[in-house]
Coordinates of C-alpha atoms and ligand atoms in Angstrom, one line a residue:
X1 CA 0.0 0.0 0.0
X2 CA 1.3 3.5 -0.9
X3 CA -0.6 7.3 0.0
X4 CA -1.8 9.5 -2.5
X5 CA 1.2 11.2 -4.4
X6 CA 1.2 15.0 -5.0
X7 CA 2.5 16.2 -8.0
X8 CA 6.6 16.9 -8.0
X9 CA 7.3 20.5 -6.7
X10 CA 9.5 21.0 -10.0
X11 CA 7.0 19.5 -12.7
X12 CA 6.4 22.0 -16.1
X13 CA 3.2 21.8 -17.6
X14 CA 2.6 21.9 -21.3
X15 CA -0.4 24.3 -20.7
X16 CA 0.1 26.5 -17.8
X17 CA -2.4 27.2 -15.4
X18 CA -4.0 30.4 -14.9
X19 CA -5.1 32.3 -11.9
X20 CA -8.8 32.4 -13.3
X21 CA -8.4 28.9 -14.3
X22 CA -8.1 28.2 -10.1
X23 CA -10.7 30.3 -9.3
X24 CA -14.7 29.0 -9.4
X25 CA -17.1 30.7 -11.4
X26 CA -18.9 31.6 -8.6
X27 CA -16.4 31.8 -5.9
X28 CA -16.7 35.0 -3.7
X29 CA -14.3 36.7 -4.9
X30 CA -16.1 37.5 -8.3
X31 CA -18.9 38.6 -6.7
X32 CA -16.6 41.3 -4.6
X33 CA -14.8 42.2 -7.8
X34 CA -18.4 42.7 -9.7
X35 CA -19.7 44.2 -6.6
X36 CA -16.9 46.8 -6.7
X37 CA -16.6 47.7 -10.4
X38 CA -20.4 49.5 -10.1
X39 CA -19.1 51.6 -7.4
X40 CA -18.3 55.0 -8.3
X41 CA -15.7 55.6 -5.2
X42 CA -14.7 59.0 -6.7
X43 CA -18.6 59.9 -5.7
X44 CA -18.3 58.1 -2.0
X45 CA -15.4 60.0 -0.8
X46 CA -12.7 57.6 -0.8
X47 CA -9.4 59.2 -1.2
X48 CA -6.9 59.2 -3.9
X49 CA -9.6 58.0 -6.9
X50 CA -7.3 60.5 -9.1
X51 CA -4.1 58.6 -10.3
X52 CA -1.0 61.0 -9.4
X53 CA 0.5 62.7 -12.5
X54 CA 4.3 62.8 -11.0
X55 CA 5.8 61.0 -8.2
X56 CA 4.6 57.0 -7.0
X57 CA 1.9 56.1 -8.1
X58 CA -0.6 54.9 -5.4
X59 CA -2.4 51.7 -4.9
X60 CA -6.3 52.0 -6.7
X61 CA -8.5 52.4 -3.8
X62 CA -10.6 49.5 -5.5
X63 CA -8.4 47.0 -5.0
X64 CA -7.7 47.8 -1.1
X65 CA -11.8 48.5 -0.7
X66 CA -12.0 44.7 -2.2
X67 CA -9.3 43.4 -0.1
X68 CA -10.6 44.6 2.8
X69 CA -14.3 43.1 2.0
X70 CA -12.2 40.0 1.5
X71 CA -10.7 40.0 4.7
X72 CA -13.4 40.9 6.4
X73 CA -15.7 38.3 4.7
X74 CA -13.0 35.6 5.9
X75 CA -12.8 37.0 9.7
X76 CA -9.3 38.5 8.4
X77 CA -9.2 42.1 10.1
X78 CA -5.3 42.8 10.6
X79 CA -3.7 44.5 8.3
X80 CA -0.6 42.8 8.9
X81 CA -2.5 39.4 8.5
X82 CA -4.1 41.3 4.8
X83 CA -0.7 41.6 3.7
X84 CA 0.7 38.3 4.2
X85 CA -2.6 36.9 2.2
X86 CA -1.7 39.2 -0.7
X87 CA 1.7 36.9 -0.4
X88 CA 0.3 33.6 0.0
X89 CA -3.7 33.1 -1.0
X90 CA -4.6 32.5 -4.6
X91 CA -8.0 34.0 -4.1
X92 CA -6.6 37.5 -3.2
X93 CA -3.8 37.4 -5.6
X94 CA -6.7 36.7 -8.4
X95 CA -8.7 39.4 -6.7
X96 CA -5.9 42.3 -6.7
X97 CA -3.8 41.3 -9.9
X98 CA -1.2 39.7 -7.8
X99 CA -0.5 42.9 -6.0
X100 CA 0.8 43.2 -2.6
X101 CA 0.4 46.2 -0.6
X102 CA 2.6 46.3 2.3
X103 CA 0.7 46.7 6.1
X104 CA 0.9 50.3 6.6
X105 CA -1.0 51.2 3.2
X106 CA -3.5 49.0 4.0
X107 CA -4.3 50.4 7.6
X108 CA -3.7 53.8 5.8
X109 CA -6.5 53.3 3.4
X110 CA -9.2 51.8 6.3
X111 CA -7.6 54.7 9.1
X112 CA -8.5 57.5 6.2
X113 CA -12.1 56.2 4.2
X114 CA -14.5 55.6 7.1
X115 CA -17.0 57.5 5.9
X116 CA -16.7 56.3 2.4
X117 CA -17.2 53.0 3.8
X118 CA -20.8 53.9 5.3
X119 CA -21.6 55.5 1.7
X120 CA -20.5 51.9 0.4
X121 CA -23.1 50.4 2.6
X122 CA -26.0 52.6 1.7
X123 CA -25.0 51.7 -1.8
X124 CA -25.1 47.9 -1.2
X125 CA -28.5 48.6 0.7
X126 CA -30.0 50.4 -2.6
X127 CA -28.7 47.5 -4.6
X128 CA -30.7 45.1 -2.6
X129 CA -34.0 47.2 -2.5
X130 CA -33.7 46.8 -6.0
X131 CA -33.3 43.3 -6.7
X132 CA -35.9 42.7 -4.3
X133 CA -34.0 41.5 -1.1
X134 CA -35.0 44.4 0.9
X135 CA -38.7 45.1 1.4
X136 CA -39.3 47.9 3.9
X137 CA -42.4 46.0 5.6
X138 CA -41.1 45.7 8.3
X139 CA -37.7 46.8 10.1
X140 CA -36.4 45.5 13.4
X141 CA -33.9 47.6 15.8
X142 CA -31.9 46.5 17.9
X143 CA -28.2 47.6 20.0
X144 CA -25.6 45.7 21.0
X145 CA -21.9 46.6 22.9
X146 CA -18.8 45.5 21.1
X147 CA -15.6 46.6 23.0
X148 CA -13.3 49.0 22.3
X149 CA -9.5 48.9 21.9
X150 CA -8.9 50.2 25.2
X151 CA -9.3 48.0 28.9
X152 CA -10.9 48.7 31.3
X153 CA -8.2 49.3 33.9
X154 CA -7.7 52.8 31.3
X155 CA -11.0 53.9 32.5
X156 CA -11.6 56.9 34.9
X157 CA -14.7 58.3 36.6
X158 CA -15.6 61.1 38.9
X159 CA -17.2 59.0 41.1
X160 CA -14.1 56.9 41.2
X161 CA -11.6 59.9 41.8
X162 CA -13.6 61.1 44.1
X163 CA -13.1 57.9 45.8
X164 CA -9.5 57.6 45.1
X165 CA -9.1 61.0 46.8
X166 CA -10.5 60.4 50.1
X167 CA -8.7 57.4 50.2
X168 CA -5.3 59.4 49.3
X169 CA -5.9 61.6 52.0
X170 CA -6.6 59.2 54.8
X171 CA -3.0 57.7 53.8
X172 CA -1.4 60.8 53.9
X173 CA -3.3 61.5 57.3
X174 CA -1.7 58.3 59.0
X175 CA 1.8 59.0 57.9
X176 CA 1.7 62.8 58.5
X177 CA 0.7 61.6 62.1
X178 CA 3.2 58.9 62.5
X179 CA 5.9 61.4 61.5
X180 CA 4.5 63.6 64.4
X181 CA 4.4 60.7 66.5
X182 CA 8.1 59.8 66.2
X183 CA 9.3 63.3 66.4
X184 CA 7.7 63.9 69.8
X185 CA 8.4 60.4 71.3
X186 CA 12.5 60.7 69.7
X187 CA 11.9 57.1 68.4
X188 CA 14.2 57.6 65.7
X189 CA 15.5 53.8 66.1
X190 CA 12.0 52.2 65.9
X191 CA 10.4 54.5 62.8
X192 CA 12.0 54.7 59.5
X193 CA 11.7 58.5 58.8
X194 CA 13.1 58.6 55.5
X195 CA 11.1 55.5 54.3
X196 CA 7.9 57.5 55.3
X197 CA 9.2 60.6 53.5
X198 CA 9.7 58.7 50.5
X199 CA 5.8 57.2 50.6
X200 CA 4.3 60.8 51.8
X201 CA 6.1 61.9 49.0
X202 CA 4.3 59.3 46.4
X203 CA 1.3 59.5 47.8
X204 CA 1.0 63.4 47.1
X205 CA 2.3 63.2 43.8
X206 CA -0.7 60.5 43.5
X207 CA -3.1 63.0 45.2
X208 CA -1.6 65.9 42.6
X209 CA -2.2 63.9 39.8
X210 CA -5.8 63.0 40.7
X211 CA -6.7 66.9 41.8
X212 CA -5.6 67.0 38.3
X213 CA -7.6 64.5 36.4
X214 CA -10.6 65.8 38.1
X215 CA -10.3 69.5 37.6
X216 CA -9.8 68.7 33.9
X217 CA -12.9 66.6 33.5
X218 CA -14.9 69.4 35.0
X219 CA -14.0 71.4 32.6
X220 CA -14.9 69.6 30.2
X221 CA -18.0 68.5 31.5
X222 CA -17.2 64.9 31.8
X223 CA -17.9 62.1 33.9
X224 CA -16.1 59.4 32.3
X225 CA -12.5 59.3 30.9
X226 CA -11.1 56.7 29.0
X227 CA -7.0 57.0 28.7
X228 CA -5.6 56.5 25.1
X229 CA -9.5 56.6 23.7
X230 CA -11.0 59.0 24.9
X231 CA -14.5 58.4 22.5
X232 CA -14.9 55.2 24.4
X233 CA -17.3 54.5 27.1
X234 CA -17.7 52.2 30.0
X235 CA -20.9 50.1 29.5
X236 CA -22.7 47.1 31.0
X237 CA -22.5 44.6 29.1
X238 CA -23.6 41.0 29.0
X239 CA -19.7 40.0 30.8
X240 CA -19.9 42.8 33.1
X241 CA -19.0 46.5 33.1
X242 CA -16.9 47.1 29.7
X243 CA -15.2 49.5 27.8
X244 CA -17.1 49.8 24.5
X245 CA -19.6 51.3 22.1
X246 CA -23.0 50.7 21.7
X247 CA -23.7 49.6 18.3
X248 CA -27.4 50.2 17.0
X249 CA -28.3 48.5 13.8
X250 CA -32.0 48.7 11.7
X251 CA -32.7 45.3 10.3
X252 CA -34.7 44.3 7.1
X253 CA -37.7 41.8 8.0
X254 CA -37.3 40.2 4.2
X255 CA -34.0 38.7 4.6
X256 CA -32.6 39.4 8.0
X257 CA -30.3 42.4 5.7
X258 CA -28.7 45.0 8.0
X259 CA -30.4 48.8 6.0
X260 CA -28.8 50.9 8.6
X261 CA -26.0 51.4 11.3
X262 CA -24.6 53.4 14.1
X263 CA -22.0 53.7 16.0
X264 CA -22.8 55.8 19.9
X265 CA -21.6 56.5 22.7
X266 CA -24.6 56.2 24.8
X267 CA -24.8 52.7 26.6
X268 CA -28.6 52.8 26.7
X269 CA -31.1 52.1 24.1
X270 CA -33.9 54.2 24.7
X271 CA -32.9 57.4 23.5
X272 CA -32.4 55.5 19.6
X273 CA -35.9 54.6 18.5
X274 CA -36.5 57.6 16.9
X275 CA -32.8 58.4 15.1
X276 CA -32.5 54.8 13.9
X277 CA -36.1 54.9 12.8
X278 CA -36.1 57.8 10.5
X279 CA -32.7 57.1 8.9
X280 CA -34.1 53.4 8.2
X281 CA -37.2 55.3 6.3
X282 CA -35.1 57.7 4.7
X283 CA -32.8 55.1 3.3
X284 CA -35.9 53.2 2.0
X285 CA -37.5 56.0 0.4
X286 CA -41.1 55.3 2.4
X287 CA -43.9 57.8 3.3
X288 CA -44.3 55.0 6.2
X289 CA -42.6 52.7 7.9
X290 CA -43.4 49.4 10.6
X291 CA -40.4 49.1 13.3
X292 CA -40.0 47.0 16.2
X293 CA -37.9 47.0 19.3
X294 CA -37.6 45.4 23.0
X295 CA -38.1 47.1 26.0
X296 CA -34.8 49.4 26.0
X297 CA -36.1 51.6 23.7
X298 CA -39.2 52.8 25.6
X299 CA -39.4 56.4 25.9
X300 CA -42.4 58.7 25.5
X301 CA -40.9 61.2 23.5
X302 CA -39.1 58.7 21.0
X303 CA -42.5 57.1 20.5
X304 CA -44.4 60.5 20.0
X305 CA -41.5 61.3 17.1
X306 CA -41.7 58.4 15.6
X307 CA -45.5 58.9 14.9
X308 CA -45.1 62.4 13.8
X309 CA -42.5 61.4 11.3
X310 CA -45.4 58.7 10.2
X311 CA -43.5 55.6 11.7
X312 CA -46.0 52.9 13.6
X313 CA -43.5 51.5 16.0
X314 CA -44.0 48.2 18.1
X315 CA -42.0 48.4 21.7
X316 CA -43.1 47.3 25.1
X317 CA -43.8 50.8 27.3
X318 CA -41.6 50.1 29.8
X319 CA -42.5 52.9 33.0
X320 CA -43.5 53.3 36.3
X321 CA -46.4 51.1 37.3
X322 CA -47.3 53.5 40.1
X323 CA -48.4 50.9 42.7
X324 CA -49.1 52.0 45.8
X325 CA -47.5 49.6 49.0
X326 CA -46.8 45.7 48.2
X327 CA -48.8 45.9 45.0
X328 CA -52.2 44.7 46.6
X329 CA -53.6 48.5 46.4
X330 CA -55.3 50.1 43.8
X331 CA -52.6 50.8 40.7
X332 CA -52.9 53.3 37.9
X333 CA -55.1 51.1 35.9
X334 CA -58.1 51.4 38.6
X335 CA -57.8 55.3 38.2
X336 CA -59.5 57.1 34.8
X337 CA -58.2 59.6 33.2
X338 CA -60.6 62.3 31.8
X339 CA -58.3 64.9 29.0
X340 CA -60.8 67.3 28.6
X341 CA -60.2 67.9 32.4
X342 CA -56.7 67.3 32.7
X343 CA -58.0 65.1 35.6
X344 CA -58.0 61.3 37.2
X345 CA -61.3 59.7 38.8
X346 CA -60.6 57.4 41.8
X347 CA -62.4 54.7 42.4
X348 CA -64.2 55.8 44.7
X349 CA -65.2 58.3 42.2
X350 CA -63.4 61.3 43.9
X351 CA -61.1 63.9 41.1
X352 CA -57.2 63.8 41.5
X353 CA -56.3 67.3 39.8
X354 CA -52.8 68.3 38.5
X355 CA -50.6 69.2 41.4
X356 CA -47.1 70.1 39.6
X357 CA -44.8 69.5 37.2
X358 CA -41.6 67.0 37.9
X359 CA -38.9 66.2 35.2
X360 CA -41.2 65.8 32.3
X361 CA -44.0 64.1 35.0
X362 CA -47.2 65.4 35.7
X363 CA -48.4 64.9 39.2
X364 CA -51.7 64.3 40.6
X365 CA -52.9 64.3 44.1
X366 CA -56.3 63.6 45.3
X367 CA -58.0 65.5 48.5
X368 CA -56.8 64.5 51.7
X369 CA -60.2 65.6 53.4
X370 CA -62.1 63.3 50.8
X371 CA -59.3 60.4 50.9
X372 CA -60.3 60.6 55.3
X373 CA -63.6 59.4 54.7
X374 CA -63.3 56.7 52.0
X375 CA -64.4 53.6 52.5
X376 CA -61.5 52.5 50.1
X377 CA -58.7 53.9 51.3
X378 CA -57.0 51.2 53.2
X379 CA -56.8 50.1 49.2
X380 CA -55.6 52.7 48.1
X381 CA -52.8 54.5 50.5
X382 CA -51.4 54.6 53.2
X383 CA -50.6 58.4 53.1
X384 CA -52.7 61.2 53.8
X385 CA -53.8 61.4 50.0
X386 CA -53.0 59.5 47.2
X387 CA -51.0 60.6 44.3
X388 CA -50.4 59.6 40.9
X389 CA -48.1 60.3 38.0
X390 CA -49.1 60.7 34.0
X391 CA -45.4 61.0 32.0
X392 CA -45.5 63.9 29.7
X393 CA -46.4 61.5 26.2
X394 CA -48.5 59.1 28.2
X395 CA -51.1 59.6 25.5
X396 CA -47.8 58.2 22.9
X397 CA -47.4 55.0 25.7
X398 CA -50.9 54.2 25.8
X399 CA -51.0 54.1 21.9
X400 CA -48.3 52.2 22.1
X401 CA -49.4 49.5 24.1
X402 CA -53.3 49.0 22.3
X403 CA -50.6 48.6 19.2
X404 CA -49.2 45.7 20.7
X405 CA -52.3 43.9 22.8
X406 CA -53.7 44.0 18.7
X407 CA -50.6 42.4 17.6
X408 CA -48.5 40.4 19.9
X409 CA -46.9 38.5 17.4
X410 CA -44.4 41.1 16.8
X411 CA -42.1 40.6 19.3
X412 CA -41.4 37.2 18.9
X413 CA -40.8 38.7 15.0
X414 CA -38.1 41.0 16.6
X415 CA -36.4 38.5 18.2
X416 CA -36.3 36.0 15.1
X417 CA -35.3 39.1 12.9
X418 CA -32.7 40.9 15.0
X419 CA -30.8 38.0 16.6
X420 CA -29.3 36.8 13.2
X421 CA -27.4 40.0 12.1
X422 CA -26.5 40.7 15.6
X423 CA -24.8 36.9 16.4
X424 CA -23.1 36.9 13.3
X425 CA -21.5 39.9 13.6
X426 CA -19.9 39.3 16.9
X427 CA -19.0 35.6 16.6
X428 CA -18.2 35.4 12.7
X429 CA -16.6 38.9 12.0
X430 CA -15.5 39.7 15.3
X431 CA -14.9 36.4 16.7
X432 CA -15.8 37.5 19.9
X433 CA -12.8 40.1 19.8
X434 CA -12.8 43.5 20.3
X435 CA -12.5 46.8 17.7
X436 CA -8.7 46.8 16.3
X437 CA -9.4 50.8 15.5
X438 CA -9.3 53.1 18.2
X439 CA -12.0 56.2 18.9
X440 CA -15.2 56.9 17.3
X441 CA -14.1 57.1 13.5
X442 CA -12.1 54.1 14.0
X443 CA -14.9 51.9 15.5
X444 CA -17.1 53.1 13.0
X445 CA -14.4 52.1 9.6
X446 CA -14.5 48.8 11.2
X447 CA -18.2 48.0 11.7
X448 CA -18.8 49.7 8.5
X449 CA -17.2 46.7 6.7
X450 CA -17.8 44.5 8.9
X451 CA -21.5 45.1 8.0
X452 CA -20.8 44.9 4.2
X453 CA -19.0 41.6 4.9
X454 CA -22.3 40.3 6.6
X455 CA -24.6 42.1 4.0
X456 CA -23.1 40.8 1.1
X457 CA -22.6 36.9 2.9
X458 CA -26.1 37.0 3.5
X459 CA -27.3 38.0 -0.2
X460 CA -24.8 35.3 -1.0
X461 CA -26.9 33.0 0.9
X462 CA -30.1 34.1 -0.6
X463 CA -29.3 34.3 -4.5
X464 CA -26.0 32.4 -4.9
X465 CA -22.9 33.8 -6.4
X466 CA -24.3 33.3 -9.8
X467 CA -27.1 35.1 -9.8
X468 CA -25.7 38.3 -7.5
X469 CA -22.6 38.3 -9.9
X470 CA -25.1 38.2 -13.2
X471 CA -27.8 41.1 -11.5
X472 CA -24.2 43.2 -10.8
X473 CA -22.9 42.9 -14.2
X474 CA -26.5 43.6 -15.3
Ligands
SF4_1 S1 -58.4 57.0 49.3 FE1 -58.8 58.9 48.2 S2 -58.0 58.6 46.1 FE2 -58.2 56.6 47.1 S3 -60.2 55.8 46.5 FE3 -60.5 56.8 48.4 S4 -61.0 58.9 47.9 FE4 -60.1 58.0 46.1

């Protein structure tokens, strides 16, 4: 018995073999060199789409846009790994001609196109709508944290100076009064002066430098600091508090097909309903649009923009339930509301009128005289009168939730829509990692092709190579 021979490493061939010829008709590759011929970069803002008329020329931003969708599409991110694949894989040598761009030109190119990127994805997202893989019935948002370059250990708060300080000062305290100690009592052989020196000393420069950190952040207004990026911020995420941005994404119903991304700084959802909304309809070209989100994003006043900018929205309201005690009294539900007298009814029929204004609350109270000689109050409170609060767009949250007692089904349709683009993104692209790009515009080159990379896998998926490569070329 013998293995399988390979072929001698110095064998000629009568009829030598081509590139294409080891390269499928409908391998990916095609489909990213198709996809990138019907881009007008020149028009998207990617720089040097003019040749130079003296000096070096410059690599063609087309073939580094394509190597990067490459890389990304293979979970290849480093531009050091990039430029060893120019060197060594057959599909990337097919792709760019055999050219081989060293490292530092291709971080150059993703460092300096970021926002060419996002134009490339709104272009990717306009070719979908019109082949038919977008729909705009129905659009799913959803956020999730990927972390940032920097650790957490580079993180700084008020809260935590603050801290830091007292602390600081308490040291300093005990050794200031151990110094005292040993000067009265003469103790010179029991108390190492200068070795106490040498900490008061550190410990002040430490107490300097955090005086420091925190009059600066005052100035500038802010509560957190990251070292080294300072765009960053600390958020919870689902393995504890992390360094990271909060990345909101607008998802097509059809096909699971990412329409719209962001990149922010905010670690909570609920101020993104509306933004993400309205970008998803303007990118879609709609007089109306149907989105749906979880719980995060309830807010009032996202809810009452999306329906003035025409955009029926499906989220849990998420507020105070305004139970009195352990729950067993009266809650809001028990109390009606009357608009044309800005007024609740109790149930014991008395009116709670408007007492005042509280952050964007309005607060009612009833009478205390008429609350002493109900029947119901031991139901109802335990206080001299009872009070109730109406937010500011209740009228938006009630709307909200007779949208979704008429049609329950669409959270479950969230969940089955948002939860592919989302787990793909972070175990296939990112492998779990972290951004390799530091601050805002970096964080926002990389998801930009990341999203591209899952964009264009998933139409893949859907048509097959063929058939994107033929409607490109068409
Ligand atoms: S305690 Fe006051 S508010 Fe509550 S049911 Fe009686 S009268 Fe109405």
């Amino acid at each position: 018995m013998h293995y399988i021979q390979g072929e001698a490493r110095n064998q000629d061939s009568l009829f030598p073999v081509s590139l294409d010829d080891l390269v499928p008709d409908d391998h990916l590759v095609r489909v990213i060199e198709a996809y990138v011929a019907r881009l007008d970069l020149r028009e998207m803002g990617f720089s040097k789409t003019q040749p130079k008329q003296t000096g070096r020329p410059s690599y063609d931003p087309a073939d580094l846009l394509k190597l990067y969708l490459y890389g990304y599409f293979q979970r290849i991110r480093s531009s050091r790994r990039l430029e060893a694949e120019c060197q060594r894989n057959v599909e990337v040598m097919w792709l760019l001609g055999r050219l081989a761009p060293d490292f530092k030109t291709i971080a150059d190119f993703r460092k300096d196109n970021g926002t060419a990127f996002s134009a490339t994805c709104r272009a990717f997202v306009q070719f979908c709508r019109k082949v038919g893989l977008i729909t705009g019935q129905l659009v799913a948002i959803d956020g999730s944290k990927f972390q940032a370059v920097a650790a957490a250990r580079k993180h700084l708060s008020l809260k935590q100076l603050k801290r830091q300080q007292e602390k600081l000062e308490k040291h300093i305290a005990t050794y200031l009064a151990q110094l005292d100690e040993a000067d009265q009592t003469e103790s010179a052989e029991v108390i190492d002066r200068t070795a106490i020196k040498a900490t008061l000393l550190r410990l002040q420069g430490k107490h300097a430098d955090n005086i420091t950190c925190q009059e600066l952040m005052e100035a500038q207004q802010l509560e957190q600091f990251v070292i080294g990026e300072a765009d960053a911020r600390m958020m919870r995420t689902h393995l504890g508090p992390r360094v990271a941005y909060n990345i909101q994404s607008a998802v097509d119903a059809e096909h699971c097909l990412i329409l719209n991304h962001e990149v922010t700084q905010d670690g909570a959802d609920n101020k993104q309903l509306a933004p993400m909304s309205k970008a998803a309809k303007a990118l879609l070209e709609q007089d109306e649009l149907c989105v749906t989100a979880d719980a995060g994003y309830s807010n009032g006043e996202q809810f009452q923009a999306c329906e003035d900018a025409g955009i029926t929205a499906y989220v849990p309201p998420n507020r105070a339930i305004n139970n009195q005690g352990d729950g067993q009294q009266f809650d809001r539900s028990a109390f009606i509301y009357a608009p044309e007298t800005d007024s609740y009814r109790c149930p014991n029929g008395q009116i709670l009128e408007l007492k005042n204004l509280n952050k964007g609350q309005r607060v009612y109270a009833s009478s205390a005289d008429q609350c002493a000689l109900c029947p119901l109050k031991a139901q109802c409170t335990k206080a001299k009168r009872r009070y109730l609060t109406r937010h500011a767009h209740e009228d938006a949250f009630e709307r909200m939730e007779h949208r979704l007692k008429a049609h329950p089904e669409m959270m479950i349709r969230r969940r089955s829509i948002v939860e592919h683009p989302f787990g793909n993104l972070k175990q296939w692209l990112f492998g779990n990692g972290r951004f390799l790009l530091r601050q805002l515009s970096g964080a926002r080159a990389e998801m930009a092709l990341a999203v591209q990379a899952y964009n264009l896998k998933r139409a893949i998926n859907v048509l097959g190579a063929r058939q994107m490569i033929a409607l490109m070329d068409g």
